[in-house]
PDB file of C-alpha atoms in Angstrom:
ATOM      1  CA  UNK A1375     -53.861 -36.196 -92.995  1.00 47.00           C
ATOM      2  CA  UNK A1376     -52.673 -33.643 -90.540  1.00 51.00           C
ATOM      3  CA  UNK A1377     -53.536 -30.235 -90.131  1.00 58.00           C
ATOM      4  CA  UNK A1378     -50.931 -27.555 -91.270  1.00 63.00           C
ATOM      5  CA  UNK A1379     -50.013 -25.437 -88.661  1.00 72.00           C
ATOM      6  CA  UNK A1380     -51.588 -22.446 -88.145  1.00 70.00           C
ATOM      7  CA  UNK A1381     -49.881 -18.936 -88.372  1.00 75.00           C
ATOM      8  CA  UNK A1382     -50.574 -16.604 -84.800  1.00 80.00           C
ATOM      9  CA  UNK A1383     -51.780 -13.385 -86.731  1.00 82.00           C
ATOM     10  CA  UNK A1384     -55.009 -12.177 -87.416  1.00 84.00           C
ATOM     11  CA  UNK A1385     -56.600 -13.042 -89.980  1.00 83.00           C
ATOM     12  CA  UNK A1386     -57.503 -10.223 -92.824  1.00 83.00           C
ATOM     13  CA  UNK A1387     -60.765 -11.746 -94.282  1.00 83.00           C
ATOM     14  CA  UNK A1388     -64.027 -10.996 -91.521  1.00 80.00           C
ATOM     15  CA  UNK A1389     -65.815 -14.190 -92.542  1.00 80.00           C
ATOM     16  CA  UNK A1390     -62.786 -16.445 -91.662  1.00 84.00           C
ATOM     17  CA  UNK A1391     -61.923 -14.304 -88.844  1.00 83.00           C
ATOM     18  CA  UNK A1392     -65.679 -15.059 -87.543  1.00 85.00           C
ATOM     19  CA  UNK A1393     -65.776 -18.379 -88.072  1.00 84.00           C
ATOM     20  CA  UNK A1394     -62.487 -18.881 -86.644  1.00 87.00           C
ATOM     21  CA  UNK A1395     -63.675 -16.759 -83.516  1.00 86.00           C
ATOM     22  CA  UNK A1396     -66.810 -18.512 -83.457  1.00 86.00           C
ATOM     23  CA  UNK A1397     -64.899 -22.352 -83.379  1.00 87.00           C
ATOM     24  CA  UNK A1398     -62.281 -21.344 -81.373  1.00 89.00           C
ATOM     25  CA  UNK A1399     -64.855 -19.796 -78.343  1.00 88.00           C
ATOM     26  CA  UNK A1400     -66.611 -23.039 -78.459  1.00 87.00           C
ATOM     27  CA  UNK A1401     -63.343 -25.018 -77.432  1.00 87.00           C
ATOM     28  CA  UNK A1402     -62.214 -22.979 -75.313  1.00 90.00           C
ATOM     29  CA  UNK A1403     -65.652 -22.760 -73.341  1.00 87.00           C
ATOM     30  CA  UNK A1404     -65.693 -26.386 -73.851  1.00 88.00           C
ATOM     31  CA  UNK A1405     -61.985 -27.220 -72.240  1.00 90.00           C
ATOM     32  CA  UNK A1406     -62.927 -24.989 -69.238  1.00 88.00           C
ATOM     33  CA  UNK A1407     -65.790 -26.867 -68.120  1.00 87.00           C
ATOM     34  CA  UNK A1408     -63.987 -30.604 -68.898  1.00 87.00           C
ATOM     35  CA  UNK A1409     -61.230 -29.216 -66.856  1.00 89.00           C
ATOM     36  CA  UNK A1410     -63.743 -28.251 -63.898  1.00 86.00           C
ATOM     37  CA  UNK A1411     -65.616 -31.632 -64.047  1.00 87.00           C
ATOM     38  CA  UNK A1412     -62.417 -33.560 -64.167  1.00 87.00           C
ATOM     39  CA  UNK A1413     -60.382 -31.671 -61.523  1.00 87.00           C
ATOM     40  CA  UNK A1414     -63.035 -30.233 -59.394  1.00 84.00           C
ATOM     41  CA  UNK A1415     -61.904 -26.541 -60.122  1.00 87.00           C
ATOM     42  CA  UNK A1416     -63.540 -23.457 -60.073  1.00 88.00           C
ATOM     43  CA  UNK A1417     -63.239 -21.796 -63.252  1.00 90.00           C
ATOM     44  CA  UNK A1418     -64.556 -18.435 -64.681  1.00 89.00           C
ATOM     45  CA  UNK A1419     -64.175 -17.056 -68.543  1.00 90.00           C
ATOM     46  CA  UNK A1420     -64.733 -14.207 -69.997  1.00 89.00           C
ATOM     47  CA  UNK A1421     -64.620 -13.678 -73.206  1.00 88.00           C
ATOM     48  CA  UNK A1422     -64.944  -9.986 -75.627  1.00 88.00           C
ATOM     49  CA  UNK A1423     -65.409 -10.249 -79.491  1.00 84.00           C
ATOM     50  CA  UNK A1424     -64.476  -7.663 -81.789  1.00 82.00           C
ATOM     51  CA  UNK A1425     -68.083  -6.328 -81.714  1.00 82.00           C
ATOM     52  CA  UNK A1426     -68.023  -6.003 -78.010  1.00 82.00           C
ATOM     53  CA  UNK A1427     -69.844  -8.816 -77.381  1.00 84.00           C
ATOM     54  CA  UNK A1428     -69.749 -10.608 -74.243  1.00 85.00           C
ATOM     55  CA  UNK A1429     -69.301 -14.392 -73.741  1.00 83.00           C
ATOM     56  CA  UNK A1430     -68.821 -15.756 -70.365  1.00 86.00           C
ATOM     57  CA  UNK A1431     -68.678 -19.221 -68.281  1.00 87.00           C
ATOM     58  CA  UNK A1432     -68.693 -19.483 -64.249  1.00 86.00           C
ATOM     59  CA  UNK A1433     -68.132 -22.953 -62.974  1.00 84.00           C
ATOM     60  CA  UNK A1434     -70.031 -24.037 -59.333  1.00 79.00           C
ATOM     61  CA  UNK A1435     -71.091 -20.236 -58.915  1.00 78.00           C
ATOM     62  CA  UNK A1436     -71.502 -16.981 -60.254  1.00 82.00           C
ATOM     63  CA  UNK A1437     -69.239 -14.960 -62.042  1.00 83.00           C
ATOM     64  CA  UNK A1438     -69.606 -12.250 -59.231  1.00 86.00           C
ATOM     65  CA  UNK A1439     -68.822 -15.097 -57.153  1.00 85.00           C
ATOM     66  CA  UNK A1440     -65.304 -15.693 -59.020  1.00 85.00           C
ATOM     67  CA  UNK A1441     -64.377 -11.806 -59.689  1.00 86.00           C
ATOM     68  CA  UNK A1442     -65.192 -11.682 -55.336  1.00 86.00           C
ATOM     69  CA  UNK A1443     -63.143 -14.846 -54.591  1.00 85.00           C
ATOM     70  CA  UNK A1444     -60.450 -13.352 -57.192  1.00 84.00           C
ATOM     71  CA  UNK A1445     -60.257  -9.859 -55.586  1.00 85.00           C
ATOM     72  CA  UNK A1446     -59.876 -11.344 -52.072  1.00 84.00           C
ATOM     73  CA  UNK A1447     -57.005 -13.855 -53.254  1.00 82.00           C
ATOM     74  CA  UNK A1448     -55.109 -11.264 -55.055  1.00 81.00           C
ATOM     75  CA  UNK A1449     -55.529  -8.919 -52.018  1.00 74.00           C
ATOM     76  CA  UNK A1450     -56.848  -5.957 -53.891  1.00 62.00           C
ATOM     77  CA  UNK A1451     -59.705  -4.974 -51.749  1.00 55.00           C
ATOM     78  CA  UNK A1452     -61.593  -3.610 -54.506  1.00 48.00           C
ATOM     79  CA  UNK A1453     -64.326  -6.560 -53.409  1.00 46.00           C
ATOM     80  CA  UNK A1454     -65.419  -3.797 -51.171  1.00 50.00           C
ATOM     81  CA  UNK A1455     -66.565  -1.463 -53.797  1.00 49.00           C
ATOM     82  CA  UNK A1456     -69.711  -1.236 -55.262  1.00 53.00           C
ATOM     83  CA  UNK A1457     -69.388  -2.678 -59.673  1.00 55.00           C
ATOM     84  CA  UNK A1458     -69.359   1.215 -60.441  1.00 56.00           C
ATOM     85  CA  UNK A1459     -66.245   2.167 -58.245  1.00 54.00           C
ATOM     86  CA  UNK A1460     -64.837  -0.837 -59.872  1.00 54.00           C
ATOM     87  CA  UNK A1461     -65.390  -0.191 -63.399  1.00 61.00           C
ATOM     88  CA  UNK A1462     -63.896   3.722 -62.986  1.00 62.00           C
ATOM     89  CA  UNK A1463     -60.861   2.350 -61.280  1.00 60.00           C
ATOM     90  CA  UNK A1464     -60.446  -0.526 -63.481  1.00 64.00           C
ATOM     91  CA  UNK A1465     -60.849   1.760 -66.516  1.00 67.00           C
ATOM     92  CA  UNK A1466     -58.302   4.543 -65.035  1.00 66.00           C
ATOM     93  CA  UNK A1467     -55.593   1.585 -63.876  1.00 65.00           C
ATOM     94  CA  UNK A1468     -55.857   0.301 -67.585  1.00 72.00           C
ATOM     95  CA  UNK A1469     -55.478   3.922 -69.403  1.00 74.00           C
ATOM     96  CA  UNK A1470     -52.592   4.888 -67.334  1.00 76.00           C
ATOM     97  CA  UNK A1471     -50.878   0.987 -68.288  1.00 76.00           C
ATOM     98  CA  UNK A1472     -51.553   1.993 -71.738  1.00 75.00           C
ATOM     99  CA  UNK A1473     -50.448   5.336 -71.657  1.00 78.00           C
ATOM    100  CA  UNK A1474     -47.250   3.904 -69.758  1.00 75.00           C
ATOM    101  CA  UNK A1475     -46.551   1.296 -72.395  1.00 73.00           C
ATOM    102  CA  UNK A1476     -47.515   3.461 -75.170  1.00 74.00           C
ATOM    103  CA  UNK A1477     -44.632   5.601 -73.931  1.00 78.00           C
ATOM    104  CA  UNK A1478     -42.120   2.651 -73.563  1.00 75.00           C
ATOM    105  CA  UNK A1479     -43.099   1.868 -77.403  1.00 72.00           C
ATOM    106  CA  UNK A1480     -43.059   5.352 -78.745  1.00 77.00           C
ATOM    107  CA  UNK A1481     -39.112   5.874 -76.483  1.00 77.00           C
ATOM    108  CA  UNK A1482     -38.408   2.392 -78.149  1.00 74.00           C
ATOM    109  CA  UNK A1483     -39.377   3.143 -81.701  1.00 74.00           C
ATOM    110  CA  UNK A1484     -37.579   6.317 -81.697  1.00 77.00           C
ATOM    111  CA  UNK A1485     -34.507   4.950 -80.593  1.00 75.00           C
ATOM    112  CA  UNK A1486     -34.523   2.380 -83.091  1.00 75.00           C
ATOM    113  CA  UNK A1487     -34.942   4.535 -86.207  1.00 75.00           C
ATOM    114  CA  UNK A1488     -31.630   6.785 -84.569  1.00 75.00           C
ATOM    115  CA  UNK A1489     -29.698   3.293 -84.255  1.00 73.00           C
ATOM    116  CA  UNK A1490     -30.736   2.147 -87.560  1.00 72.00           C
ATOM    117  CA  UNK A1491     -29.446   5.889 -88.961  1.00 73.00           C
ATOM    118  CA  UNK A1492     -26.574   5.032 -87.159  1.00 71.00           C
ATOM    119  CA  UNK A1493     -26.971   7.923 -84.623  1.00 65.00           C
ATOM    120  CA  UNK A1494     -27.712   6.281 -81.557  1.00 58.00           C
ATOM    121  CA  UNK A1495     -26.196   3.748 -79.099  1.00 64.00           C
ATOM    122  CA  UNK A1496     -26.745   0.207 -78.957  1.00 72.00           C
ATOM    123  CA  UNK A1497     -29.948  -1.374 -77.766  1.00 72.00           C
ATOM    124  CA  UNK A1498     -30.616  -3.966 -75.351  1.00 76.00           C
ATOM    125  CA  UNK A1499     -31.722  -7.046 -76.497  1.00 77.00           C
ATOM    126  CA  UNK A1500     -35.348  -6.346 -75.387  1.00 75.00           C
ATOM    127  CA  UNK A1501     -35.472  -2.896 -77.291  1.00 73.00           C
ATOM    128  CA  UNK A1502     -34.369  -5.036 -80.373  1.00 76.00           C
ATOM    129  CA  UNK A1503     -37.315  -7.373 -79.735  1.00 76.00           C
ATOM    130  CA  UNK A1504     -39.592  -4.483 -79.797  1.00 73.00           C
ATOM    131  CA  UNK A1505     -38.001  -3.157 -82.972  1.00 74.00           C
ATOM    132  CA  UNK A1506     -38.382  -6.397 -84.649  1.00 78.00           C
ATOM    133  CA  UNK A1507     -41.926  -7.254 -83.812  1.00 76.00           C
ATOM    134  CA  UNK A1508     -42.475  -3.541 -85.115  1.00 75.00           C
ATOM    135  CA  UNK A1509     -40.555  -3.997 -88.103  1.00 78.00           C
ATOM    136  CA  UNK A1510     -42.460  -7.293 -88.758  1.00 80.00           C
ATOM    137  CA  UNK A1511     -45.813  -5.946 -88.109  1.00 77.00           C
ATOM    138  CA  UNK A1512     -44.955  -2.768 -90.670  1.00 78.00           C
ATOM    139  CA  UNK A1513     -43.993  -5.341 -93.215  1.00 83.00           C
ATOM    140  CA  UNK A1514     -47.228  -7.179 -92.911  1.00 80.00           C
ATOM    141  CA  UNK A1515     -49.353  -4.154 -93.214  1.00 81.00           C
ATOM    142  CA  UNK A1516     -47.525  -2.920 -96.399  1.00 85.00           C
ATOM    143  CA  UNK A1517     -47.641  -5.904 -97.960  1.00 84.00           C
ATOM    144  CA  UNK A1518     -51.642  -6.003 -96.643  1.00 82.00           C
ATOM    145  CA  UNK A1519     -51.628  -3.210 -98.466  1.00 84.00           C
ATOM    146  CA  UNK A1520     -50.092  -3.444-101.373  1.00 86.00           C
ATOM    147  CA  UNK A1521     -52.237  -6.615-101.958  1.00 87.00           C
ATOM    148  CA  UNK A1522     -55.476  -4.801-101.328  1.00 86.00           C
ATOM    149  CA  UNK A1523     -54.098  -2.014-104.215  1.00 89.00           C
ATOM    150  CA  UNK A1524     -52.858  -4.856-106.996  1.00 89.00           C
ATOM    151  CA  UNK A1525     -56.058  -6.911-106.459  1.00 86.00           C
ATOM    152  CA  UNK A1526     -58.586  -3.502-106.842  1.00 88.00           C
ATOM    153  CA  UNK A1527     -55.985  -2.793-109.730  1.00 90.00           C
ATOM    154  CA  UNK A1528     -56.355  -6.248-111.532  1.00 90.00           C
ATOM    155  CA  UNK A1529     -59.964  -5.963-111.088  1.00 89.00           C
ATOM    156  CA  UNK A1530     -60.517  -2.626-113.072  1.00 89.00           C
ATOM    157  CA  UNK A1531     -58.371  -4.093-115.947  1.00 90.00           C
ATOM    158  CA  UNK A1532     -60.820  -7.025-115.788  1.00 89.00           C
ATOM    159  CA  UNK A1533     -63.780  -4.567-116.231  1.00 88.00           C
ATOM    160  CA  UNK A1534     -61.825  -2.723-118.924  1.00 89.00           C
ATOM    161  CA  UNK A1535     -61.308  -6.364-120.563  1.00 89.00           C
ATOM    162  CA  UNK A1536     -65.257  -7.404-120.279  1.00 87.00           C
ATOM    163  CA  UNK A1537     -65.990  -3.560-121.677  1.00 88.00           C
ATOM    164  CA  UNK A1538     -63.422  -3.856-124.474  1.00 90.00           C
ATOM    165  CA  UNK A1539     -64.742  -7.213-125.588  1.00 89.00           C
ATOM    166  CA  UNK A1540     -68.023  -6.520-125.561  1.00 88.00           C
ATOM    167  CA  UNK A1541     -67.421  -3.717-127.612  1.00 87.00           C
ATOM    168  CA  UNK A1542     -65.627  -5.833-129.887  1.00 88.00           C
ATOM    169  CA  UNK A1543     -68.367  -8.340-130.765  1.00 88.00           C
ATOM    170  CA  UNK A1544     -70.379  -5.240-131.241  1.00 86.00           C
ATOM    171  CA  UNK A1545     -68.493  -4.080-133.873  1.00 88.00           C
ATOM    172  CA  UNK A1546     -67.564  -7.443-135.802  1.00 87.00           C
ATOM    173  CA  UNK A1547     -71.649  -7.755-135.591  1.00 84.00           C
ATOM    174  CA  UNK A1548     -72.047  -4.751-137.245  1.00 83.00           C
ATOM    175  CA  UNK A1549     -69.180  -5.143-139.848  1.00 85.00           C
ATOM    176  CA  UNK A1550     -71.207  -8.795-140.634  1.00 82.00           C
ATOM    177  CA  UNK A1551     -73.812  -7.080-141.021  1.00 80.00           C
ATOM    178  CA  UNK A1552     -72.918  -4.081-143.516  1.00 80.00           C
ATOM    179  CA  UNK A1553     -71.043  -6.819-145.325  1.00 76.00           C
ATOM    180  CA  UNK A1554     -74.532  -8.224-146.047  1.00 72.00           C
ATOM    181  CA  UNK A1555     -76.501  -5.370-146.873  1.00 69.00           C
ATOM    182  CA  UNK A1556     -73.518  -4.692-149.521  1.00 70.00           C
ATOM    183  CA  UNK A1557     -73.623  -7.659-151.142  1.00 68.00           C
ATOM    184  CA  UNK A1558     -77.467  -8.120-151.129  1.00 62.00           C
ATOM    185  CA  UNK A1559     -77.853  -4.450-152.885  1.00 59.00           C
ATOM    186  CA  UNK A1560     -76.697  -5.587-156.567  1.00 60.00           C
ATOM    187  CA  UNK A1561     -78.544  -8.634-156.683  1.00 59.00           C
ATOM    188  CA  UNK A1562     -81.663  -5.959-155.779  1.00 54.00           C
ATOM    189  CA  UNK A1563     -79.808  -3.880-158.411  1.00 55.00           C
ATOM    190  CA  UNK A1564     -80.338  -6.395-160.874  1.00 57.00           C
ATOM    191  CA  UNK A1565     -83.792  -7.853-160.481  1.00 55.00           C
ATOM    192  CA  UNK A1566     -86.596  -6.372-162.728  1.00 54.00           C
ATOM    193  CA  UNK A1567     -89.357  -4.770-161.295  1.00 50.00           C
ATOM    194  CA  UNK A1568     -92.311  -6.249-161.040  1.00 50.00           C
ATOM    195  CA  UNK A1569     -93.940  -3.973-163.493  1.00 47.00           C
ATOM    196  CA  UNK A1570     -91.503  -4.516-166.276  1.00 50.00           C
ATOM    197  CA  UNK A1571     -92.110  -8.452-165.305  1.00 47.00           C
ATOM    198  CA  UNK A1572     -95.825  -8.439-166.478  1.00 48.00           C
ATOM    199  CA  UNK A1573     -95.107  -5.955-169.333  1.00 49.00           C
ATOM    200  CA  UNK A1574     -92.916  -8.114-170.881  1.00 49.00           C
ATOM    201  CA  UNK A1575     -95.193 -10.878-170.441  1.00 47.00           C
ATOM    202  CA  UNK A1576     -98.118  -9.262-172.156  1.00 46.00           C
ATOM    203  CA  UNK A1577     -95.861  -8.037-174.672  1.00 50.00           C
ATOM    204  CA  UNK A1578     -95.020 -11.363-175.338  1.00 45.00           C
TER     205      UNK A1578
END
């Protein structure tokens, strides 16, 4: 039977998401090091869960070995600098790329809602790639969320149901039950007393 294929988003539910992540990391790990055996390459992963958690895999070597190699191939010179000077200037190149980008997006966005109120020029075909994959990811959350709100919703009415019936058999029980005590009363009604039993006896 073959597999369906599998939608690139993440996935909403944390259990599948782990297990997924969990399945997924082994491969991956497990491709890299068939790949080095079978090619005789050096080969370094590193991989960052959700949680923060680090997962990592250096073929023939260390990973300091690879980042070193890496920094000297790429020309950066930052093999010269001690892990701390690395991490600070790491961390400042990435939050000015994100603050960059995060511009782009936000220039982007706005530009789209104008053209889409008709009050702006046309956009480039990249712009209205941006837009879209905006648009689609907007779409996704609201329906996210309007899923979240109609299953709590169907839930309380289930409550409400399980409360409603439970009151019901309540009720019927006690109904049975004052239905008995009203018909046993004139049969009670009607029986002598014991008394009047052995009077009449004697009497007799």
């Amino acid at each position: 039977m073959a597999r369906g294929k599998v939608q690139m988003k993440r996935i909403q539910n944390p259990v599948h998401r782990q297990v997924t992540f969990c399945k997924r990391r082994a491969g991956l790990l497990k491709k890299a090091n068939e790949l080095s055996v079978l090619c005789d390459a050096q080969i370094g992963v590193l991989i960052f869960s959700a949680n923060g958690k680090l997962y990592e895999l250096a073929t023939k070597g260390s990973m300091q070995e690879l980042i070193e190699r890496y920094s000297k191939a790429t020309g950066s010179g930052s093999g010269s600098l001690k892990p701390e000077e690395q991490s600070k200037d790491t961390q400042a190149l990435n939050a000015k790329e994100e603050v960059n980008i995060l511009k782009q997006e936000i220039e982007t966005l706005q530009k789209g809602i104008r053209y889409l109120l008709g009050g702006a020029a046309e956009m480039t075909f990249d712009e209205l790639v941006v837009l879209e994959k905006n648009l689609e990811m907007w779409i996704y959350q609201i329906r996210s969320t309007k899923m979240e709100i109609m299953s709590k919703e169907i839930q309380l009415l289930r409550n409400k149901e399980g409360v409603l019936k439970a009151a019901n058999q309540y009720l019927q029980y006690k109904m049975e039950e004052s239905v008995e005590v009203a018909n046993f009363a004139p049969m009670i009604a009607n029986t002598p007393y014991p008394l009047t039993i052995q009077n009449e006896i004697f009497q007799f």
